[in-house]
Coordinates of C-alpha atoms and ligand atoms in Angstrom, one line a residue:
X1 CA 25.0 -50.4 -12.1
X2 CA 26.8 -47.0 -12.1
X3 CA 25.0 -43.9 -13.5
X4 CA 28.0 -42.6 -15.9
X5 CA 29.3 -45.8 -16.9
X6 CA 26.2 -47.3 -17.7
X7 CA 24.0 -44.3 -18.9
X8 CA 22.2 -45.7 -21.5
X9 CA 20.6 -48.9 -19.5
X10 CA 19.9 -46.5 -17.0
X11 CA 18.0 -43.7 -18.9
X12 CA 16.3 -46.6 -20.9
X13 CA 15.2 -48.2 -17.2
X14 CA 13.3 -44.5 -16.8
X15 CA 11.6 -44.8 -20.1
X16 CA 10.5 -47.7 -18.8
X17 CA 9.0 -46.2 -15.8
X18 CA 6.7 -43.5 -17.4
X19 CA 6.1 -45.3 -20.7
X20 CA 6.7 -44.4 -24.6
X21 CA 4.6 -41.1 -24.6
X22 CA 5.9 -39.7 -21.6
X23 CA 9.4 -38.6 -22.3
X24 CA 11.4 -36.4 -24.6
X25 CA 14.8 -37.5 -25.7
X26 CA 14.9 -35.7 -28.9
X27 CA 17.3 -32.8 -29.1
X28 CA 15.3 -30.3 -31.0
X29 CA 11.7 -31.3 -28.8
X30 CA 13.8 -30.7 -25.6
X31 CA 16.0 -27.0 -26.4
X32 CA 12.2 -25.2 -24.7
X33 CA 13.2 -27.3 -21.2
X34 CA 17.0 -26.5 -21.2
X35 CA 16.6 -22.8 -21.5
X36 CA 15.5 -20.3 -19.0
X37 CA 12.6 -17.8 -19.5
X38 CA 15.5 -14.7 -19.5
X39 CA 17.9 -16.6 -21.4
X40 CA 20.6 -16.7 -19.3
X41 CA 21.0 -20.5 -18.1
X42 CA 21.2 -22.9 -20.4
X43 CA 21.6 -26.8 -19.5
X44 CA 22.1 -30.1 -20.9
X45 CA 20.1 -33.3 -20.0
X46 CA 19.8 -36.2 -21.6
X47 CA 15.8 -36.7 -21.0
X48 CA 12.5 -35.0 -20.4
X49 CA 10.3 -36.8 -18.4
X50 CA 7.2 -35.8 -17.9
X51 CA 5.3 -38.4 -15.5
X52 CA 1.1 -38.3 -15.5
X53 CA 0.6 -38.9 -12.0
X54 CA 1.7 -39.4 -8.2
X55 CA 2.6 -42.7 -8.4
X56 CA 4.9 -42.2 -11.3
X57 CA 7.0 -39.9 -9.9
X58 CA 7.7 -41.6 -7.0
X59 CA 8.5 -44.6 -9.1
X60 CA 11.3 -42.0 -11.0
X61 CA 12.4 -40.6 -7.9
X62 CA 12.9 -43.9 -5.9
X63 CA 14.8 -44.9 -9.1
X64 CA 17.0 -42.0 -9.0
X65 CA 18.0 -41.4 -5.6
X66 CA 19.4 -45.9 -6.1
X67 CA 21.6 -44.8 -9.0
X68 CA 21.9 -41.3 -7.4
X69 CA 20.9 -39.2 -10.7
X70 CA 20.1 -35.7 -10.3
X71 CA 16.7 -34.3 -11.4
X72 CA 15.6 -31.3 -12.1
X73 CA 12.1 -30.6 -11.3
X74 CA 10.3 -28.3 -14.1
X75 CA 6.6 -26.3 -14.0
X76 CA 6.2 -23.5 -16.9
X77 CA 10.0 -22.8 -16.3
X78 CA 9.2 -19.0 -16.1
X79 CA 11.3 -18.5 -13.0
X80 CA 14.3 -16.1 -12.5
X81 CA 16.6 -17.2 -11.7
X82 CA 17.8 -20.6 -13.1
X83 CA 16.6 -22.8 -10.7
X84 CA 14.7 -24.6 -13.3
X85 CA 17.0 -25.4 -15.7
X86 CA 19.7 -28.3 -15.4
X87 CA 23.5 -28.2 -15.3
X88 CA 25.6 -28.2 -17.9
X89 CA 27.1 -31.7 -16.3
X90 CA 24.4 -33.4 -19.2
X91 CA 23.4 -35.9 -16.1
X92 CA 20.7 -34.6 -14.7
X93 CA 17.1 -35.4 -15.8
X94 CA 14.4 -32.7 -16.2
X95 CA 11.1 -34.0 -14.8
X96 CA 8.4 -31.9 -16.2
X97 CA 4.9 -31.9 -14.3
X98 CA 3.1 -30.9 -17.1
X99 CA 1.3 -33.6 -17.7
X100 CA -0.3 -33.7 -14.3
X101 CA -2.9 -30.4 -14.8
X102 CA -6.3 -31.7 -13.3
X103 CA -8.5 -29.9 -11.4
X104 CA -9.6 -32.3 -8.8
X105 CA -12.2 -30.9 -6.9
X106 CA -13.5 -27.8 -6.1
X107 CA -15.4 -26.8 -2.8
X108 CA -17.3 -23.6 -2.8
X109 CA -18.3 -24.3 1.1
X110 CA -14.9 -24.6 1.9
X111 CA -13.6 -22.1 -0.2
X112 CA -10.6 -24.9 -1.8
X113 CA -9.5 -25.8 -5.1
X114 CA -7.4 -29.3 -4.8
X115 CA -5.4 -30.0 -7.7
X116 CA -2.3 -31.1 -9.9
X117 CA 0.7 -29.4 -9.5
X118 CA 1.4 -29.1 -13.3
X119 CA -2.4 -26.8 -13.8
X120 CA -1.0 -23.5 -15.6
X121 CA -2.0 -20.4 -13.0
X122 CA -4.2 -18.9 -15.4
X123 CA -6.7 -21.9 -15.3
X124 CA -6.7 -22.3 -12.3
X125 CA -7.5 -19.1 -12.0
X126 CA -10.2 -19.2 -14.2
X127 CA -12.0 -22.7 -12.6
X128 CA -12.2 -20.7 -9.1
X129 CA -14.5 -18.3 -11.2
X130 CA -16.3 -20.5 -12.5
X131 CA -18.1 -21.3 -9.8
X132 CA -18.1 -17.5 -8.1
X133 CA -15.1 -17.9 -6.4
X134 CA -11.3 -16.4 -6.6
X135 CA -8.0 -17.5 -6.7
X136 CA -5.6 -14.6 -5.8
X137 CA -2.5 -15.1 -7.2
X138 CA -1.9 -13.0 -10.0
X139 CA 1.4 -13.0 -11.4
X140 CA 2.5 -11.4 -15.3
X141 CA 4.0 -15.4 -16.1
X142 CA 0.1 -16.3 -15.1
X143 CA -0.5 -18.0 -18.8
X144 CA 2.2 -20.1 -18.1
X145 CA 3.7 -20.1 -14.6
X146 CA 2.4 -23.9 -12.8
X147 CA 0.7 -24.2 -9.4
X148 CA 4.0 -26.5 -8.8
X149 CA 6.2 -23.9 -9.8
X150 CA 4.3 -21.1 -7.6
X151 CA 4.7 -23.0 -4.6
X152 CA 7.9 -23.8 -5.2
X153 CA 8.9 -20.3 -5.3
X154 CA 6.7 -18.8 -3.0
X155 CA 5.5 -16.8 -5.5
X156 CA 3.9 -13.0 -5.0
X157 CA 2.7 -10.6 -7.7
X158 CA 0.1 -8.0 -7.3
X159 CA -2.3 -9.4 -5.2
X160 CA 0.0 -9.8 -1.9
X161 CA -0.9 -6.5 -0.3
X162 CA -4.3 -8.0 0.1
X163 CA -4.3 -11.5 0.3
X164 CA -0.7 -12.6 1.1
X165 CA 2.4 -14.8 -0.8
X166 CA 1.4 -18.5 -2.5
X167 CA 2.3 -19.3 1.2
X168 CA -0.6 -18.0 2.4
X169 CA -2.7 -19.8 -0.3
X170 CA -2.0 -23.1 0.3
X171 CA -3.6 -25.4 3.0
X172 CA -2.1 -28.8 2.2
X173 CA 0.6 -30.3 -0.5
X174 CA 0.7 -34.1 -1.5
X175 CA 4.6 -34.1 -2.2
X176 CA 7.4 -36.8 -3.3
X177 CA 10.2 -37.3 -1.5
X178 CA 13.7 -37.6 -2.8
X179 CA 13.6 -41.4 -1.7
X180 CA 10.1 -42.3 -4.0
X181 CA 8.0 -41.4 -0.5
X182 CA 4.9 -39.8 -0.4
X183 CA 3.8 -37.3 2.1
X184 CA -0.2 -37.0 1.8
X185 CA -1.1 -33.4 3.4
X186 CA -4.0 -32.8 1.5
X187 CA -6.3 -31.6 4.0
X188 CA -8.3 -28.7 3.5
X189 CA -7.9 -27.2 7.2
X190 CA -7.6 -23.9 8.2
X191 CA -6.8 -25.3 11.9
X192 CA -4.5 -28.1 12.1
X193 CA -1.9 -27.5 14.9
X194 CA -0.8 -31.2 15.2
X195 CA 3.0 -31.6 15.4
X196 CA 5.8 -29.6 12.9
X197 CA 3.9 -27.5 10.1
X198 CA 6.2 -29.7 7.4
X199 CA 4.6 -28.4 4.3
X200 CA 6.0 -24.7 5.0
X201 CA 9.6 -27.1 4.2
X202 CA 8.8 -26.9 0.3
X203 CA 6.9 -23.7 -0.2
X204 CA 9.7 -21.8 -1.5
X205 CA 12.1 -24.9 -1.6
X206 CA 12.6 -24.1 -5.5
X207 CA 12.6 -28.3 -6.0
X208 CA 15.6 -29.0 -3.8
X209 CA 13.6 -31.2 -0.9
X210 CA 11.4 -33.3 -2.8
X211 CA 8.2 -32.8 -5.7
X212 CA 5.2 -31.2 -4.9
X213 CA 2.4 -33.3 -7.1
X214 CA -0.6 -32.0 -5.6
X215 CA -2.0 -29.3 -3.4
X216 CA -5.0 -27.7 -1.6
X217 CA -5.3 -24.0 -1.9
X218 CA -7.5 -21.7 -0.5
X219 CA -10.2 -19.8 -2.7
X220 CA -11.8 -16.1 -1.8
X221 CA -15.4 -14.7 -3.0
X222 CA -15.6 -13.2 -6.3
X223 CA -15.0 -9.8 -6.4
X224 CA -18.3 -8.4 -7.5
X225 CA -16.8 -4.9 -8.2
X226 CA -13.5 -3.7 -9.2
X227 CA -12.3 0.5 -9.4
X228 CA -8.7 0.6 -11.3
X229 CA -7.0 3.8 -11.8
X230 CA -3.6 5.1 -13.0
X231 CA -2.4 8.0 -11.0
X232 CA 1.0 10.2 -11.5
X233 CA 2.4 11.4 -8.2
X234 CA 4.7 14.4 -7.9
X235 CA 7.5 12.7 -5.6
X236 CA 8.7 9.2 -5.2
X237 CA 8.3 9.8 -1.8
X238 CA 4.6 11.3 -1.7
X239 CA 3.9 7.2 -2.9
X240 CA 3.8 6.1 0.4
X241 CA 2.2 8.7 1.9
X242 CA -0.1 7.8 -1.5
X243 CA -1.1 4.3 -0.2
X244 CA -1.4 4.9 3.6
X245 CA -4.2 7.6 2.7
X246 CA -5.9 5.2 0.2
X247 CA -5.8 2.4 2.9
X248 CA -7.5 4.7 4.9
X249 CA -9.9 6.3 2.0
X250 CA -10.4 2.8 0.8
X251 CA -12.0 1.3 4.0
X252 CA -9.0 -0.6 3.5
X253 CA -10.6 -2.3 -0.1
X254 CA -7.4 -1.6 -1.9
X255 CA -6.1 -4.6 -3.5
X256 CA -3.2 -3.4 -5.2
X257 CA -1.0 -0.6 -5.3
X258 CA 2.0 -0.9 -8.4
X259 CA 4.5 1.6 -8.6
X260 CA 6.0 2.2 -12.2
X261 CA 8.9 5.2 -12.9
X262 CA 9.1 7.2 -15.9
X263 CA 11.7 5.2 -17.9
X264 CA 9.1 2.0 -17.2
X265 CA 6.8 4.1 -19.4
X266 CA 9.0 5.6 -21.8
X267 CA 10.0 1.7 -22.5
X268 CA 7.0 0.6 -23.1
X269 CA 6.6 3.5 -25.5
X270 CA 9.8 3.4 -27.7
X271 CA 9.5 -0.8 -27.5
X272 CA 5.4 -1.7 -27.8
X273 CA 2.3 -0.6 -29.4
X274 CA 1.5 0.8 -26.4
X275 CA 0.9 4.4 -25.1
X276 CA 1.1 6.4 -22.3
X277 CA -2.3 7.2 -21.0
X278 CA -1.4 10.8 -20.2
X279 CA -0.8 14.2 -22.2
X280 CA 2.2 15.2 -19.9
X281 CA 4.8 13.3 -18.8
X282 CA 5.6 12.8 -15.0
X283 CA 8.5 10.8 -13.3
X284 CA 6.2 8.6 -11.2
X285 CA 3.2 6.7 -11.5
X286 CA 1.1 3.8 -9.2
X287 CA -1.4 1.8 -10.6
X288 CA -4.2 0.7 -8.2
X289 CA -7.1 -1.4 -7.5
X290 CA -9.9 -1.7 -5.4
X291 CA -12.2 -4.6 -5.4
X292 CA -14.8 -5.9 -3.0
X293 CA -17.1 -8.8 -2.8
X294 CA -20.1 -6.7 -2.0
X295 CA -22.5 -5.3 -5.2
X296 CA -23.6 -2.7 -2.8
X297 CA -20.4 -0.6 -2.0
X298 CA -20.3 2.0 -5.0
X299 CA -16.0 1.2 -5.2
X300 CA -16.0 3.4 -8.5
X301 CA -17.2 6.7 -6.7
X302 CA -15.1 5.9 -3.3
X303 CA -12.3 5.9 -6.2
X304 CA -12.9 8.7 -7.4
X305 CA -13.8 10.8 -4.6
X306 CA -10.3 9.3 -3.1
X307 CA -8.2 10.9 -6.1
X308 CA -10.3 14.2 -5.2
X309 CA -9.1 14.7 -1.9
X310 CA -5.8 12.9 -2.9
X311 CA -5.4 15.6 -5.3
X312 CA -6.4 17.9 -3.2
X313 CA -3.6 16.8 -0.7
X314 CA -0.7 17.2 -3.5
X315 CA -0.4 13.4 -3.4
X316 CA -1.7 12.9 -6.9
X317 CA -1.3 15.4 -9.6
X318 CA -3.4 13.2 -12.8
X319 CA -5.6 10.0 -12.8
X320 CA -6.9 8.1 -15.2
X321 CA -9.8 5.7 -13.9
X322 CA -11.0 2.9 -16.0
X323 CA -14.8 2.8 -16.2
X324 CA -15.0 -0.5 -18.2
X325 CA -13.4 -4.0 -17.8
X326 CA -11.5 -3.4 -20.6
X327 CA -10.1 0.0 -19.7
X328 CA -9.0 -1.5 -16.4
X329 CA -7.2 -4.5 -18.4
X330 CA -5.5 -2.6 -20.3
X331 CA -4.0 -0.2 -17.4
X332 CA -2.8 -3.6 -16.2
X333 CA -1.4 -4.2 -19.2
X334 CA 1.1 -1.3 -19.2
X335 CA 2.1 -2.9 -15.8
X336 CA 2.4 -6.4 -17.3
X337 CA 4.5 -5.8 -20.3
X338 CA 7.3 -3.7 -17.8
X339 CA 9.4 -7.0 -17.2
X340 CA 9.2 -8.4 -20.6
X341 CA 9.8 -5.2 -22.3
X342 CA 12.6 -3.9 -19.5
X343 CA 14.6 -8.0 -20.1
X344 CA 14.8 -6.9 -24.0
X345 CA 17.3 -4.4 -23.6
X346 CA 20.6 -5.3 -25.1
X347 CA 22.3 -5.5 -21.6
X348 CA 21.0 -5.1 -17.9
X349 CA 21.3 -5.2 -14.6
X350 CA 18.2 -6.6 -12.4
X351 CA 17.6 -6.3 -8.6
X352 CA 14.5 -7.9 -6.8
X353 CA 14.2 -6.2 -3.3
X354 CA 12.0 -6.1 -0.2
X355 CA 12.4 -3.4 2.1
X356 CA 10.2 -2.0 4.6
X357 CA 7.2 0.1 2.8
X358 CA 8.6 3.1 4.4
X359 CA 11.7 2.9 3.2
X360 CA 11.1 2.3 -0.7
X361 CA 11.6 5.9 -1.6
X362 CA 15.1 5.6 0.3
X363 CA 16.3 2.7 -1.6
X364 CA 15.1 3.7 -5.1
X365 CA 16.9 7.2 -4.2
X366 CA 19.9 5.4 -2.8
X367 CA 20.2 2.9 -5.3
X368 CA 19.7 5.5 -8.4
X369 CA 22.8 7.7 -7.0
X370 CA 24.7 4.6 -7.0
X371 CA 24.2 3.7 -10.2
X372 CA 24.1 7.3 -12.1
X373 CA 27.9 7.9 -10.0
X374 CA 29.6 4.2 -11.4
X375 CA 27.4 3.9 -14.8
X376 CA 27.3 7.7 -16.1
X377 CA 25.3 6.2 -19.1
X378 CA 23.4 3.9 -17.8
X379 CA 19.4 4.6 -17.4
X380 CA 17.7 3.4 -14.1
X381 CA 13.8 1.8 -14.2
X382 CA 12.2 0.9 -11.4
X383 CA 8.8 -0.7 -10.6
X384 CA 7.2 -3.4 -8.1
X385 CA 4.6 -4.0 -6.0
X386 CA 4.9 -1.2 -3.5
X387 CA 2.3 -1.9 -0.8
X388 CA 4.3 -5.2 0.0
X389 CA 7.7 -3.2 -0.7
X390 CA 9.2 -4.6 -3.3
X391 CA 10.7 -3.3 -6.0
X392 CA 12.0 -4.8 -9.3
X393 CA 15.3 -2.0 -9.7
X394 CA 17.1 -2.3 -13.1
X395 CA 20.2 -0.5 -14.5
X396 CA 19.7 -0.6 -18.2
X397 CA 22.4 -0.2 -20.7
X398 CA 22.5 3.1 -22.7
X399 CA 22.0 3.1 -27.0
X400 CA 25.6 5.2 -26.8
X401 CA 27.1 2.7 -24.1
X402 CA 28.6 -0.8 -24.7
X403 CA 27.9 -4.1 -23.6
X404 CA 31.6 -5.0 -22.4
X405 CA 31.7 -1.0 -20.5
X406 CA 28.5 -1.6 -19.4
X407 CA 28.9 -5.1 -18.3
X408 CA 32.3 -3.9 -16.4
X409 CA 30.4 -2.4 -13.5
X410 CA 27.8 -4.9 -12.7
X411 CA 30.3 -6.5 -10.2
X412 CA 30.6 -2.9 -8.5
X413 CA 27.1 -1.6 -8.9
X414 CA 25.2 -4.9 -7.6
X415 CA 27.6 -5.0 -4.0
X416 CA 26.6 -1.6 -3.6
X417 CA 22.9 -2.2 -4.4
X418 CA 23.0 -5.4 -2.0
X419 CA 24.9 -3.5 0.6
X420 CA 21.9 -0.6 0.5
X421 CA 19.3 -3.8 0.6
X422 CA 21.0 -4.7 3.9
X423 CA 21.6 -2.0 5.5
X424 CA 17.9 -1.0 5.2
X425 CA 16.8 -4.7 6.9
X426 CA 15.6 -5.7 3.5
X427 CA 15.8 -8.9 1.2
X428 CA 17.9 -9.2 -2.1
X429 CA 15.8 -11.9 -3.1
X430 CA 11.8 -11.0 -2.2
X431 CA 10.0 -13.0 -4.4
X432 CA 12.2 -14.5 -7.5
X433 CA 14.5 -17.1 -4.5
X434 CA 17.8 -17.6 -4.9
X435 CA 18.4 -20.8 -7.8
X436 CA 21.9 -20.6 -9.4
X437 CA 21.7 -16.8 -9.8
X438 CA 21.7 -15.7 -6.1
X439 CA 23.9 -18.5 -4.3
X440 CA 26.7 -15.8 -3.8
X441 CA 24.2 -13.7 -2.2
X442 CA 23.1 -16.4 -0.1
X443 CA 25.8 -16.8 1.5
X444 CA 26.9 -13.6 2.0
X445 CA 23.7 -11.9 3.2
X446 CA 22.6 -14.8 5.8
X447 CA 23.8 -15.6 9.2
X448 CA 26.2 -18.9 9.5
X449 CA 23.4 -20.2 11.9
X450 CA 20.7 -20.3 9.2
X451 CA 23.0 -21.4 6.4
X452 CA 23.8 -24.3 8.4
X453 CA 20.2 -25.3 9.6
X454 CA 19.1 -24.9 5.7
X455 CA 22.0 -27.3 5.0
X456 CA 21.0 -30.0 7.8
X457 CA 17.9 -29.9 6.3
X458 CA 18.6 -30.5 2.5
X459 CA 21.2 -33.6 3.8
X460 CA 18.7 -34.9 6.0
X461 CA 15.8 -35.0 3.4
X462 CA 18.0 -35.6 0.5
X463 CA 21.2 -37.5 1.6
X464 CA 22.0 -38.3 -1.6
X465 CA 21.5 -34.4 -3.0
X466 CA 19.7 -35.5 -6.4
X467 CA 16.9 -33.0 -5.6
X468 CA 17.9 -29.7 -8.1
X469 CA 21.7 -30.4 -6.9
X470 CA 23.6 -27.1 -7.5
X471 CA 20.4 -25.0 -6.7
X472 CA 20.2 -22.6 -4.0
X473 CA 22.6 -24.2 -1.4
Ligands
FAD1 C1 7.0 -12.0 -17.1 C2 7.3 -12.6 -15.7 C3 6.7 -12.0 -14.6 C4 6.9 -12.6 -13.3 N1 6.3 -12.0 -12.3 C5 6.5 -12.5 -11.0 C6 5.9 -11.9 -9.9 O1 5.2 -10.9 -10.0 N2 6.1 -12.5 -8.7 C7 6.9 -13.6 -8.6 O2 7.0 -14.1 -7.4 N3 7.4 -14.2 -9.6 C8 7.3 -13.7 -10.9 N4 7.9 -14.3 -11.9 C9 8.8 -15.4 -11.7 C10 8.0 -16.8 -12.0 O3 7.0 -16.7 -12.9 C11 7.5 -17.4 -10.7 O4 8.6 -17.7 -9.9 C12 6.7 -18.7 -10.8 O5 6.2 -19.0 -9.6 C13 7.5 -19.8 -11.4 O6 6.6 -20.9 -11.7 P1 7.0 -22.0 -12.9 O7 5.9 -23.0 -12.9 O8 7.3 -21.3 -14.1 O9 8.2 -22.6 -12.2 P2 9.6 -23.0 -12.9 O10 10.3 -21.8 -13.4 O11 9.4 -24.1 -13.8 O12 10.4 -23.5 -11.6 C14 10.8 -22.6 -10.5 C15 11.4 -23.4 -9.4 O13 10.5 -24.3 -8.8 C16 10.9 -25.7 -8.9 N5 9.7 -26.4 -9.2 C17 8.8 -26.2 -10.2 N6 7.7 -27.1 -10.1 C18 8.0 -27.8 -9.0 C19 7.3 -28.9 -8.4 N7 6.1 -29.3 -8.8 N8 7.8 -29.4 -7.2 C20 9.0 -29.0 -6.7 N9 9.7 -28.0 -7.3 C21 9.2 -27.4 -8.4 C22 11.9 -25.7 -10.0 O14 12.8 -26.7 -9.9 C23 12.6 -24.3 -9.9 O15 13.5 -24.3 -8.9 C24 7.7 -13.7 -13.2 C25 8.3 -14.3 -14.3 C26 8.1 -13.8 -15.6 C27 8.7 -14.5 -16.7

């Protein structure tokens, strides 16, 4: 039976396989799976399927890869860059792991969580404290970004600087190969040097190698005390030297360090209900966080006697310390909204990079003279997790600029940006991968050697390319 000829036997073969509550065929039910977060991709499929456990989707995938059908696999489908979307071909089939969000066990000895890929971040998050334990990752998407989906993208967010990328979370996978196969990693080891390390294959895979449907990740102690502070900082530069002195001050407790630029603020102001925290307005500002696990280690007056000599030093010129959980959550939330309110501009230009810490202050400098020289009207906002140097740079259109102008540069403006990204050893794609959005990149920015061993790869796992076809290769 082939695929296009035959679709309708063939889609009604996978409704089969999962059973009458566990797809989506209906046009309006599906438009939430077909669309990106951003708005900017937009697919067509014929079904949602959305299998409840292991088993099942390696019944669908076994199914596929015989009638070779492309699938896309789907967690909270916040990601950036299309990779979670299908093609507009209207043949591919969106597998959503929803429906597989238990919690399977939890081992405070061992310091693991083991569960279903499909668990929504946020709960996750909140079963590790539960029981006096901590799941790191922190990401703004938390409430709906999946464990799946994290892994997937080797996702970062705020709490990197102390406790590393999902990568660094995750002890074991149980994943399903593009042939129905299961691979059952999920061993809670922190030592395990027996052959190839094959889960590292799909962290960061973004769905092209096979499904991840369960996982073991590593939990930290609870926090027992947290000291959170916004600070305003004379120079972009003075930011670094900022962090390396609150390493130091810190006894290295700090747990995040988030850079946010005037226009961030000023955003947030003309665009939300919220304020700016200060009386005066400055150009730059980093948001950071000290926790420890100890009741004993007084974090709120090592805070504050930190922004004394800090002050003293020139590095900070303001500070605002939160001295309740609430004040503290909502100085994060200034930081939170930035993306959300930043992607409602009318048009805009948005650059993920990593380079190294040092040289953050160089890009931002270099990057804003490239855009103020080819979009005069154009207004630059830039903000990101600077202890792990990245920084989220976006050229915004003007109010007295429009779109189609506007728009007319991006080709010019983004080779210059990624040339700058290269030229200062960094990464045009640090944390959001590459999906449809960044293939060009891809190709450009790599060596031939590693574009070619990431292709063996994909045809040896996936002969038949029905894993996310069209996505980052
Ligand atoms: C407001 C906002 C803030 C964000 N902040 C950050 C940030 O700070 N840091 C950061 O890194 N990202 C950030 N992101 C991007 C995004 O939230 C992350 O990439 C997140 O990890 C994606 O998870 P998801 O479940 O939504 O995955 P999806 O968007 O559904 O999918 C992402 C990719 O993973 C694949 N995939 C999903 N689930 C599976 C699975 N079970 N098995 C195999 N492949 C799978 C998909 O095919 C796709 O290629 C942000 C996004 C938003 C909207």
């Amino acid at each position: 039976m082939n695929y296009k000829s035959h679709q309708k036997e063939v889609l009604d073969q996978l409704k089969l396989i999962v059973g009458q509550k566990n797809y989506e065929e209906e046009k309006s039910r599906m438009s939430s799976y077909l669309i990106d977060w951003g708005n900017k991709f937009q697919g067509v499929s014929p079904l949602i399927l959305k299998p409840v456990n292991t088993q099942m989707v390696s019944k669908i995938l076994s199914f596929c890869n015989e009638y070779k059908i492309g699938i896309v696999p789907q967690g909270g489908n916040t990601g950036l860059v299309g990779g979670s979307v299908p093609s507009d071909s209207g043949l591919e089939i969106v597998i959503s792991l929803e429906k597989m969000n238990k919690i399977l066990d939890i081992d405070t000895s061992n310091f693991t969580i083991t569960l279903e890929a499909g668990c929504i971040l946020l709960n996750v998050q909140e079963a590790a404290k539960k029981v006096d334990r901590m799941f790191p990752l922190s990401l703004a998407s938390e409430g709906s970004c999946q464990i799946g989906g994290n892994l997937s993208t080797n996702a970062g967010g705020t709490a990197v600087l102390k406790y590393g990328n999902t990568k660094e979370l995750v002890l074991g996978i149980e994943v399903v190969m593009p042939n129905g196969e299961i691979i059952n990693q999920l061993r809670g080891l922190r030592k395990d040097n027996t052959g190839y390390d094959i889960k590292q294959l799909f962290l960061g895979a973004e769905g092209t190698l096979g499904i991840i449907t369960k996982a073991v990740l590593k939990l930290f102690p609870l926090p027992k005390q947290k000291a959170t502070s916004l600070i305003s900082i004379p120079t972009l530069s003075s930011t670094i030297k900022l962090f390396s002195r609150l390493r130091e001050l810190s006894g290295d407790n700090i747990t995040a360090i988030e850079y946010m630029d005037r226009t961030c603020i000023d955003m947030l102001v003309e665009n939300t209900e919220l304020e700016d925290v200060f009386k005066s307005k400055y150009e730059h500002y980093a948001l950071i966080e000290f926790s420890s696990s100890s009741r004993d280690q007084g974090l709120q007056s090592l805070l504050e006697n930190s922004l004394g000599e800090l002050n003293e030093d020139g590095l900070a010129l303001d500070a605002v310390i939160s001295s309740s959980e609430s004040q503290a959550l909502n100085l994060w939330r200034l930081r939170e909204t930035i993306p959300e309110v930043l992607r409602r501009s009318e048009a805009f230009l948005t650059f993920d990079a990593s380079v190294p810490v040092s040289l953050v202050p160089e890009f931002i400098s270099q990057a804003t003279k490239v855009c103020n020289e080819i979009c005069k009207l154009g207004r630059v906002a830039s903000f990101g997790h600077i202890g792990d140097g990245n920084i989220h740079f976006y050229l915004l259109k003007s109010k007295n600029d429009d779109v189609d102008n506007f728009l007319s540069k991006k080709s010019e403006v983004t080779t210059k940006i990624y040339d700058i990204i290269a030229k200062l050893d960094g990464s045009f794609s640090a944390e959001h991968g590459i999906g449809v959005l960044k293939k060009p990149e891809l190709r450009l920015y790599k060596s031939d050697s590693e574009i070619k061993l990431m292709e063996q790869i994909k045809k040896t796992l996936d002969p038949n390319n029905i894993m996310n076809p069209g996505k980052v290769l």
